[in-house]
Short mmCIF file of C-alpha atoms in Angstrom, two decimals:
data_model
loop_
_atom_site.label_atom_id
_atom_site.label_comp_id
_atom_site.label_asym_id
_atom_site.label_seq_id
_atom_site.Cartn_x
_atom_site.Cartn_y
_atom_site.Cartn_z
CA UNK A 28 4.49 -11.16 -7.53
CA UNK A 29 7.02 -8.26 -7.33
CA UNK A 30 7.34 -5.56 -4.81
CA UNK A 31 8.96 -1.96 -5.94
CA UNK A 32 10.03 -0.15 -3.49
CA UNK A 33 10.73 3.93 -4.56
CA UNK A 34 13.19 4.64 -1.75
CA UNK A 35 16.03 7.56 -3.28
CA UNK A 36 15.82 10.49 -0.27
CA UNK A 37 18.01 9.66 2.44
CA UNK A 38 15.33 11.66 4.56
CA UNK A 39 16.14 15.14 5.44
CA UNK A 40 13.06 15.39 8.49
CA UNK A 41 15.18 12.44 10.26
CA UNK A 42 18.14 14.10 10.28
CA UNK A 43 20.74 13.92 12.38
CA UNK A 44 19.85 9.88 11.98
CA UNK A 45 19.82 9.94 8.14
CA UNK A 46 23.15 11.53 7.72
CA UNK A 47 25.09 8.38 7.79
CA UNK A 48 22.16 5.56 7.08
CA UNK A 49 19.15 6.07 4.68
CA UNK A 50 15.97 6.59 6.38
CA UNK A 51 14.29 2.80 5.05
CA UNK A 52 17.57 1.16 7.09
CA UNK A 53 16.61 2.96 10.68
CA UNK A 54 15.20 -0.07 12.76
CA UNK A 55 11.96 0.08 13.67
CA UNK A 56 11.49 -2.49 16.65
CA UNK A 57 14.44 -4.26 15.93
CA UNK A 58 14.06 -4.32 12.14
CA UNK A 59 15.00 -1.82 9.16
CA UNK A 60 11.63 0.31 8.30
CA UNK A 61 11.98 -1.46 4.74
CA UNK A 62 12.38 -4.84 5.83
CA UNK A 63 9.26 -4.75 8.08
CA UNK A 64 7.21 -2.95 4.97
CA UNK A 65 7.59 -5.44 2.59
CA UNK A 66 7.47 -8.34 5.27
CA UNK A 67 4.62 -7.13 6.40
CA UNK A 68 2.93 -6.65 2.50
CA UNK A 69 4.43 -10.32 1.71
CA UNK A 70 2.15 -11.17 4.74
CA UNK A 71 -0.75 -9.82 3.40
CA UNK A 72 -0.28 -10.43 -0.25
CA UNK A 73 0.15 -14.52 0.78
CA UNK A 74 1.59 -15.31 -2.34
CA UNK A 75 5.31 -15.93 -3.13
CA UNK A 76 7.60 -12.98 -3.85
CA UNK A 77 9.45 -13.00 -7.12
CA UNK A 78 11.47 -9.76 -7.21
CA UNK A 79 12.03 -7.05 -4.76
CA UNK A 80 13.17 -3.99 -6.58
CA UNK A 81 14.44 -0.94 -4.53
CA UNK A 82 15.04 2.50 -6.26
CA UNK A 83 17.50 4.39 -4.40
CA UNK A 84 20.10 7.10 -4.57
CA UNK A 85 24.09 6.01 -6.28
CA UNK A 86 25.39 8.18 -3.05
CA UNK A 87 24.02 5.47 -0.55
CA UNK A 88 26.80 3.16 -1.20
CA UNK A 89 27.78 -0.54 -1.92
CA UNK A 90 27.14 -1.24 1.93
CA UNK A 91 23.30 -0.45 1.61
CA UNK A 92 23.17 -2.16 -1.69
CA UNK A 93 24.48 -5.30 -0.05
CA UNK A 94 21.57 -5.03 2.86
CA UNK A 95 18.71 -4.29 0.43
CA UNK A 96 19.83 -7.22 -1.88
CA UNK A 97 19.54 -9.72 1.67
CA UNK A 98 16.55 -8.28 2.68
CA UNK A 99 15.20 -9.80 -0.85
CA UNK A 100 16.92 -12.78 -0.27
CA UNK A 101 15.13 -13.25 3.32
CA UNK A 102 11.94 -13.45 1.87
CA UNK A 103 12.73 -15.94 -0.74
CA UNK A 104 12.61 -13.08 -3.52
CA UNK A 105 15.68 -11.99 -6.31
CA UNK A 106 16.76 -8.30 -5.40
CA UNK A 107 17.07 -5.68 -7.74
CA UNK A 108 19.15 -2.10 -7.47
CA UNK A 109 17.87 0.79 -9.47
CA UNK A 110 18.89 4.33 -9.13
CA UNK A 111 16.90 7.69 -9.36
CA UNK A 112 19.88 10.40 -8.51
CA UNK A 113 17.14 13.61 -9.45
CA UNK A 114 14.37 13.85 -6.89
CA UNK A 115 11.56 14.64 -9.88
CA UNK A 116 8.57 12.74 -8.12
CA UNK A 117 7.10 9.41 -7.50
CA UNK A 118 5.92 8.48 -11.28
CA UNK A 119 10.04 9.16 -12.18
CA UNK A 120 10.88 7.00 -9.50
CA UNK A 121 9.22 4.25 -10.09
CA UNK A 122 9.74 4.53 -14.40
CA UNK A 123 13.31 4.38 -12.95
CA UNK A 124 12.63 0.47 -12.72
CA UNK A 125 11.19 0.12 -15.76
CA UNK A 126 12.99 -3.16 -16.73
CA UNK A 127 11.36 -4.67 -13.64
CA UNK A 128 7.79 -3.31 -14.44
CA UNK A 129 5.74 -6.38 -15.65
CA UNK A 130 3.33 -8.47 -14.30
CA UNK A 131 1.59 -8.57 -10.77
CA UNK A 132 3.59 -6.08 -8.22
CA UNK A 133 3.28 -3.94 -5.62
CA UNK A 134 4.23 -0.52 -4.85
CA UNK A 135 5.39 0.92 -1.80
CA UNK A 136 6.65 3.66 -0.30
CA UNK A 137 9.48 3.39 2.17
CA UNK A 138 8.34 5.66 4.95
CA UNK A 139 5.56 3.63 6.27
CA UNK A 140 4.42 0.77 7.80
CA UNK A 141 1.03 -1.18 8.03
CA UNK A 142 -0.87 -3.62 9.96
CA UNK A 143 -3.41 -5.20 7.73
CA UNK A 144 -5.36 -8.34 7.43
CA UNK A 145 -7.03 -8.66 4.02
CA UNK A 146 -8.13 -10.76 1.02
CA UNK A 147 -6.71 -9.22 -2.29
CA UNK A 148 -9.21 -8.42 -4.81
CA UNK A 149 -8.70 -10.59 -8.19
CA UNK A 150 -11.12 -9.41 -10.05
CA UNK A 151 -9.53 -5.44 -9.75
CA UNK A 152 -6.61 -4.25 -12.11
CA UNK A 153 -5.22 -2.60 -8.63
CA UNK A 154 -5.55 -1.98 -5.45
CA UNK A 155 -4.92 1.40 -3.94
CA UNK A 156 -4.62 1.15 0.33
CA UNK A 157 -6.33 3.22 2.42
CA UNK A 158 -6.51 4.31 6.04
CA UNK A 159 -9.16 6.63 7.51
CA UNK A 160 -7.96 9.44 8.86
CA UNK A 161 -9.65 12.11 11.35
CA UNK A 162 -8.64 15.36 9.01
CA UNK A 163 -8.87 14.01 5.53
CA UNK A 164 -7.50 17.82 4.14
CA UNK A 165 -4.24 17.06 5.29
CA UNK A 166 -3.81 14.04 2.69
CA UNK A 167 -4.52 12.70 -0.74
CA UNK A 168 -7.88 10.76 -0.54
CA UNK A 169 -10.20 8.86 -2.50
CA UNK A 170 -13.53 9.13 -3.93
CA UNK A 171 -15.56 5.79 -4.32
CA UNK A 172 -18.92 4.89 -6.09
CA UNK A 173 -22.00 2.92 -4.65
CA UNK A 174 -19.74 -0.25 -6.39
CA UNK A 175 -16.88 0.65 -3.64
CA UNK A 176 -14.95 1.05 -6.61
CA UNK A 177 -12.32 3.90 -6.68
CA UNK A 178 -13.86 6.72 -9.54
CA UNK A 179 -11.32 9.76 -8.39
CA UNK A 180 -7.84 10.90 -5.96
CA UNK A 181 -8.26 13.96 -4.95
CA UNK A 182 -5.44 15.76 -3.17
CA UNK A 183 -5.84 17.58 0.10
CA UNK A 184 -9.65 18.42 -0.44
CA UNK A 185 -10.73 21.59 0.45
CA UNK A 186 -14.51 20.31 0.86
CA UNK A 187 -15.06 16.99 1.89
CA UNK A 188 -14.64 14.08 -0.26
CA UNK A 189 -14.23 11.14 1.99
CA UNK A 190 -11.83 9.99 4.90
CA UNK A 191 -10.33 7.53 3.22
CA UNK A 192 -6.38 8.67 2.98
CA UNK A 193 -4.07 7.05 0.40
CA UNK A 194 -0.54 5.72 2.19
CA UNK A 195 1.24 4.86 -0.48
CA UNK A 196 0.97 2.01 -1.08
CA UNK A 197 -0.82 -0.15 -4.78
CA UNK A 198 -1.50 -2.97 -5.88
CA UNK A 199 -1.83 -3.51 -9.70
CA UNK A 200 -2.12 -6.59 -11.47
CA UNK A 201 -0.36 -5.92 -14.47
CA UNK A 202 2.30 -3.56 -13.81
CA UNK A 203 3.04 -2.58 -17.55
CA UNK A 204 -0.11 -0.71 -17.18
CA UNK A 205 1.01 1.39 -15.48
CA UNK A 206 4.32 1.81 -16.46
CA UNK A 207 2.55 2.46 -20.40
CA UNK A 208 0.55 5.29 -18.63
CA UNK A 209 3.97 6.48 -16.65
CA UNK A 210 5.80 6.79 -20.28
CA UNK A 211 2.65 8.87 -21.19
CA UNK A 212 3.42 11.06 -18.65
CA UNK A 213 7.17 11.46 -18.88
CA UNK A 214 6.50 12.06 -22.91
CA UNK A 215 4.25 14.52 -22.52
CA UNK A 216 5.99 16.47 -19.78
CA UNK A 217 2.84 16.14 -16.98
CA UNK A 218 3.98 17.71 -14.29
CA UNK A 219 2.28 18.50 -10.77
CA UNK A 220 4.07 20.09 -7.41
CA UNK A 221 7.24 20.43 -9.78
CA UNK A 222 7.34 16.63 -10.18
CA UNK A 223 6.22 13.76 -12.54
CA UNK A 224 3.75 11.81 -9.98
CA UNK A 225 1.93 8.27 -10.02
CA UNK A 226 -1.19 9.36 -9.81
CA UNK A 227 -1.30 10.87 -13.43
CA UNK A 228 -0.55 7.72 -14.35
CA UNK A 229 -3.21 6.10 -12.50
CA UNK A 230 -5.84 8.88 -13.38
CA UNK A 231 -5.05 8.03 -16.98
CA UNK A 232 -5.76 4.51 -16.24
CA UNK A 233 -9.02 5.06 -14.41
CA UNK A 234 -10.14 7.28 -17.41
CA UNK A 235 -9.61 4.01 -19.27
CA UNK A 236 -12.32 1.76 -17.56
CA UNK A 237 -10.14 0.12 -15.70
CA UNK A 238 -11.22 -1.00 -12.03
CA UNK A 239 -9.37 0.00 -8.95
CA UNK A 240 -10.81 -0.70 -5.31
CA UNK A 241 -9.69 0.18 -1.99
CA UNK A 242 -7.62 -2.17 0.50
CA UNK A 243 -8.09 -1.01 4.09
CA UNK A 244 -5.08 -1.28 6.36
CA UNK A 245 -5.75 -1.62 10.54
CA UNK A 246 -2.98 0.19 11.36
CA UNK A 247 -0.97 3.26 9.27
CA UNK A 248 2.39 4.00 10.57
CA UNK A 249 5.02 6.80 9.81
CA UNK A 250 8.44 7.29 10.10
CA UNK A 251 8.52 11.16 8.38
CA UNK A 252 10.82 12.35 11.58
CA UNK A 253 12.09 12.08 14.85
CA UNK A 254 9.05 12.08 16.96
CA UNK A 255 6.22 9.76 14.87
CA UNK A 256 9.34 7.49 14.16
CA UNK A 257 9.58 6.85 17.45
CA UNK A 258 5.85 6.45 18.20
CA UNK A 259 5.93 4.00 15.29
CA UNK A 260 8.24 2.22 17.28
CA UNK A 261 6.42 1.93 20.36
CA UNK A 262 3.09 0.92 18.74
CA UNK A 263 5.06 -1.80 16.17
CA UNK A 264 6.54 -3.23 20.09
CA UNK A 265 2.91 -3.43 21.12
CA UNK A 266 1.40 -5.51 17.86
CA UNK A 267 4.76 -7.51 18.21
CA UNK A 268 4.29 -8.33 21.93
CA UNK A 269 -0.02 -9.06 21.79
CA UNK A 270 1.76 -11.32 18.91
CA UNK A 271 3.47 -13.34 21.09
CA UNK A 272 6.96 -12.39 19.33
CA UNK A 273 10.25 -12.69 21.56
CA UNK A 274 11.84 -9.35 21.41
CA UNK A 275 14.40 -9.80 24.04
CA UNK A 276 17.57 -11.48 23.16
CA UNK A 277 19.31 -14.44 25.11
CA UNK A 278 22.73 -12.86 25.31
CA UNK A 279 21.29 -9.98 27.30
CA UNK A 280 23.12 -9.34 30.27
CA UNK A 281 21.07 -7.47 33.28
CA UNK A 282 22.60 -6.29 36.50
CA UNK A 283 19.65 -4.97 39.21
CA UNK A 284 18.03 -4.12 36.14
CA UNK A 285 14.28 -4.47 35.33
CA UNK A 286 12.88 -3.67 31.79
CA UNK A 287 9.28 -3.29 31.72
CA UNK A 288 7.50 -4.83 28.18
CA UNK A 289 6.72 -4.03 25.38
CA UNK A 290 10.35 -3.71 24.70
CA UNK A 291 13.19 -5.42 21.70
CA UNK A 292 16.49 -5.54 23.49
CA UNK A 293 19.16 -6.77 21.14
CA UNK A 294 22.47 -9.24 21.21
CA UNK A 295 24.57 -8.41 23.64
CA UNK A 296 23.01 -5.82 25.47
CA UNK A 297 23.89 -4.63 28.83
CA UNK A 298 21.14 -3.17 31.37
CA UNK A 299 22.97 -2.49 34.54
CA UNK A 300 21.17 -0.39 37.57
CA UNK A 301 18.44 0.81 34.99
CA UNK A 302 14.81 0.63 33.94
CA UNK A 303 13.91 0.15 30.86
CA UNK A 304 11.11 0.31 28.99
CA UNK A 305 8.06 0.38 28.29
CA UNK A 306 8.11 1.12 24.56
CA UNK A 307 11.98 1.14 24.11
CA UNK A 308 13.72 -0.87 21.41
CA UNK A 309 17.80 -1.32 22.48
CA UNK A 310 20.06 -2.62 19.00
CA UNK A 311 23.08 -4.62 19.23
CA UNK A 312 25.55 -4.35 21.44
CA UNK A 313 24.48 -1.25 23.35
CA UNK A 314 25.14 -0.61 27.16
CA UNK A 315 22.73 1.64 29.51
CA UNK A 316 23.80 2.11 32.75
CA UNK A 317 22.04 4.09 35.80
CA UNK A 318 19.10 5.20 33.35
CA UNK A 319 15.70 5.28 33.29
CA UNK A 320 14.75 4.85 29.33
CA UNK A 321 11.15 4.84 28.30
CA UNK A 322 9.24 5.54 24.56
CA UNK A 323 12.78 5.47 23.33
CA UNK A 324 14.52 4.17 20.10
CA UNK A 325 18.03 3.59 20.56
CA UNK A 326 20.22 2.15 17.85
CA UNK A 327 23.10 -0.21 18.36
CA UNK A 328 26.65 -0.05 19.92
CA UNK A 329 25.53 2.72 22.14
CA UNK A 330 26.46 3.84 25.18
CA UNK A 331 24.07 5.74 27.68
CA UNK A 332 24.58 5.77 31.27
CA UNK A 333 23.52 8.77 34.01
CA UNK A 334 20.09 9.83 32.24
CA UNK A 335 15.93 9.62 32.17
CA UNK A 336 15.00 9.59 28.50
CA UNK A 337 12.00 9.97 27.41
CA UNK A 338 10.76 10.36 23.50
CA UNK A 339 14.66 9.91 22.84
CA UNK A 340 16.05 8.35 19.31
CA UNK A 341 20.05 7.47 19.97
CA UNK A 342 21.58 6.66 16.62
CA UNK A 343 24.69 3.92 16.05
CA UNK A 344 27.59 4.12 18.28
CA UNK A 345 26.49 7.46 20.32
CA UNK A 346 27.94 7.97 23.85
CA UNK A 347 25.45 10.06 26.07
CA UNK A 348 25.57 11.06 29.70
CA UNK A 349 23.57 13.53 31.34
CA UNK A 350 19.78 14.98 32.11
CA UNK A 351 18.57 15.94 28.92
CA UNK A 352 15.17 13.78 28.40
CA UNK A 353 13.45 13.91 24.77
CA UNK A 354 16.74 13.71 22.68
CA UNK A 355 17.83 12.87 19.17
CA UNK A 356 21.51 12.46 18.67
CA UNK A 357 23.14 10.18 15.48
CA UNK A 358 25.35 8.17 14.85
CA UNK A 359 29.36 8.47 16.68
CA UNK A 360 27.54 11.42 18.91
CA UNK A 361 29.06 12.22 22.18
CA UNK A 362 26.98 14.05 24.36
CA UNK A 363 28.42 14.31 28.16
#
C-alpha cells in the first residue's frame, strides 16, 4: 500500500505561521498535521505501508525534505520527494508522482485530519471518504444509488443532493487507473476552476463501470487557518486524552503551576506561576510565565510570560508579553 500525499502550497490562510514552515509541518497536538494524517490513515488502512510519496514545492527546502523522508521512515514506509512548483490543481499534483502511481494507494490531502474506524472495502476499485456535513452547498458531495455505491460528485449543489461531503481523501486499488484517466485529462486540456482536478479523472472512471463506495470518517478536521487550526487542536487533545495517550512530557518543569487536561506539554517546558490549559498544546522547549493560556496552540522555543490567551496560535521561537488574548504571531515574533 502507498500513501500520496499532494502537499505544494505553503498555505497562505495560515499565514503569519506558514511563512517560515509549510502548513503540513505545523503541529497539531504535538505532531506535524502530515504526520498525524497518514498515521492516522495507516491506522485505518491496517495493512503495511510501502511508500509514502509527498508532492511539494522546490522552495520548501532540503530541511523539510529531510522531515518528510523520516516521517516515512516512522511508519516503516520508503519516502519519496516529488515537486509541483505551478499551483494548476489537484489532478496536476498528483500526475506530478506519476513514477510512484501503481498499485494499491491512498490519496490525501494535507490540510486535514480524521478520526475513523472502518473496514476497507475489497471488492471496490476505490474508496472516496466522506463526512456529513450540516450545509452540504458549501462542499463537493456525493450522490449514491440504492447499492450505496457512489454514481456522481457534485460540487457545491445548489439543490440538494446528499450530505455526504468529500474531504479529500481516496482510496483506489489500482492506482494506474487513475493516473491513465489523469493523462486523459492533462492530454486533452480538461480544465475546471482554472485547474486540472481529480475528479475528472475519477468521473471518467465511474463512466467506465468501475465501482467506488463511500468510507465514513467519525471525525473531519481542518487546519485551512488560524482559528479551525486551533480548534483542530483542541478536539485532536480530547480523542488523544479519552485514548489514554501521555501528552505531558517528563522533563517538564512546573513552579506553582497547575495545567488543567486535555493538554500536550513538550520536553523541557517551563510552567511557572501559570495555568494552563484546557485545550493547549506547549512544543519544545517553551517557557510561560504568569499566564493564563487556554484553547491555545503554541509552538516550540517560545517565550510568553504576563498574558491570558485565549484562541491564541504562537509560532517557533516568539517572545510575547502583554494583554492581548486571541493572538496569532509566527515564528522569531516579539510582541511586548
Amino acid at each position: 500500500m502507498k500513501i500520496i500525499v499532494p502537499m505544494a502550497g505553503r498555505g497562505s490562510r495560515l499565514r503569519p505561521h506558514t511563512l517560515t514552515i509549510p502548513k503540513p509541518l505545523i503541529p497539531v497536538a504535538g505532531k506535524p498535521i502530515v504526520y498525524r494524517l497518514v498515521e492516522d490513515i495507516a491506522g485505518v488502512l491496517n495493512q503495511e505501508i510501502e511508500e509514502v510519496a509527498f508532492i511539494i514545492h522546490e522552495s520548501f527546502g532540503q530541511k523539510v525534505e529531510d522531515e518528510l523522508i523520516a516521517i516515512a521512515k516512522k511508519l516503516g514506509a520508503r519516502g519519496t520527494i516529488y515537486y509541483q512548483n505551478e499551483a494548476l490543481g489537484t489532478g496536476h499534483a498528483i500526475m506530478c508522482a506519476k513514477d510512484s502511481l501503481s498499485g494499491p494507494a491512498v490519496i490525501a490531502y494535507a490540510d486535514t485530519l480524521i478520526r475513523a474506524d472502518f473496514d476497507l472495502d475489497k471488492t471496490a476499485d476505490s474508496v472516496i471518504w466522506v463526512k456529513q456535513v450540516e450545509d452540504p452547498s458549501a462542499f463537493g458531495v456525493i450522490n449514491l444509488n440504492l447499492k450505496n455505491e457512489i454514481v456522481e460528485l457534485v460540487e457545491k449543489p445548489k439543490e440538494f443532493v446528499s450530505d455526504l461531503a468529500v474531504i479529500g481523501i481516496y482510496y483506489f486499488k489500482d492506482v494506474a487507473i487513475l493516473k491513465n484517466e489523469l493523462q486523459s485529462v492533462l492530454d486533452n486540456n480538461i480544465i475546471h476552476g482554472g485547474e486540472y482536478q481529480i475528479n475528472d479523472g475519477i468521473k471518467q472512471m465511474m463512466a467506465k463501470g468501475m465501482k467506488f463506495v463511500p468510507g465514513k470518517v467519525d471525525e473531519w478536521m481542518d487546519c485551512g487557518n488560524k482559528d479551525v487550526t486551533v480548534e483542530t487542536n483542541s478536539r485532536m487533545l480530547g480523542f488523544l486524552h479519552n485514548d489514554g495517550e501521555n501528552l505531558i512530557a517528563e522533563t517538564v518543569r512546573l513552579e506553582n503551576a497547575t495545567i488543567i487536561p486535555p493538554c500536550y506539554i513538550g520536553e523541557d517546558v517551563a510552567i511557572i506561576n501559570s495555568i494552563v490549559g484546557p485545550n493547549v498544546s506547549l512544543g519544545k522547549g517553551t517557557h510561560v510565565s504568569n499566564t493564563k493560556i487556554q484553547n491555545s496552540l503554541v509552538q516550540t522555543h517560545a517565550h510568553i510570560k504576563n498574558a491570558k490567551l485565549d484562541n491564541a496560535m504562537i509560532g517557533n521561537h516568539a517572545t510575547f508579553d502583554g494583554e492581548f488574548k486571541s493572538i496569532s504571531i509566527g515564528d522569531y515574533s516579539v510582541l511586548e
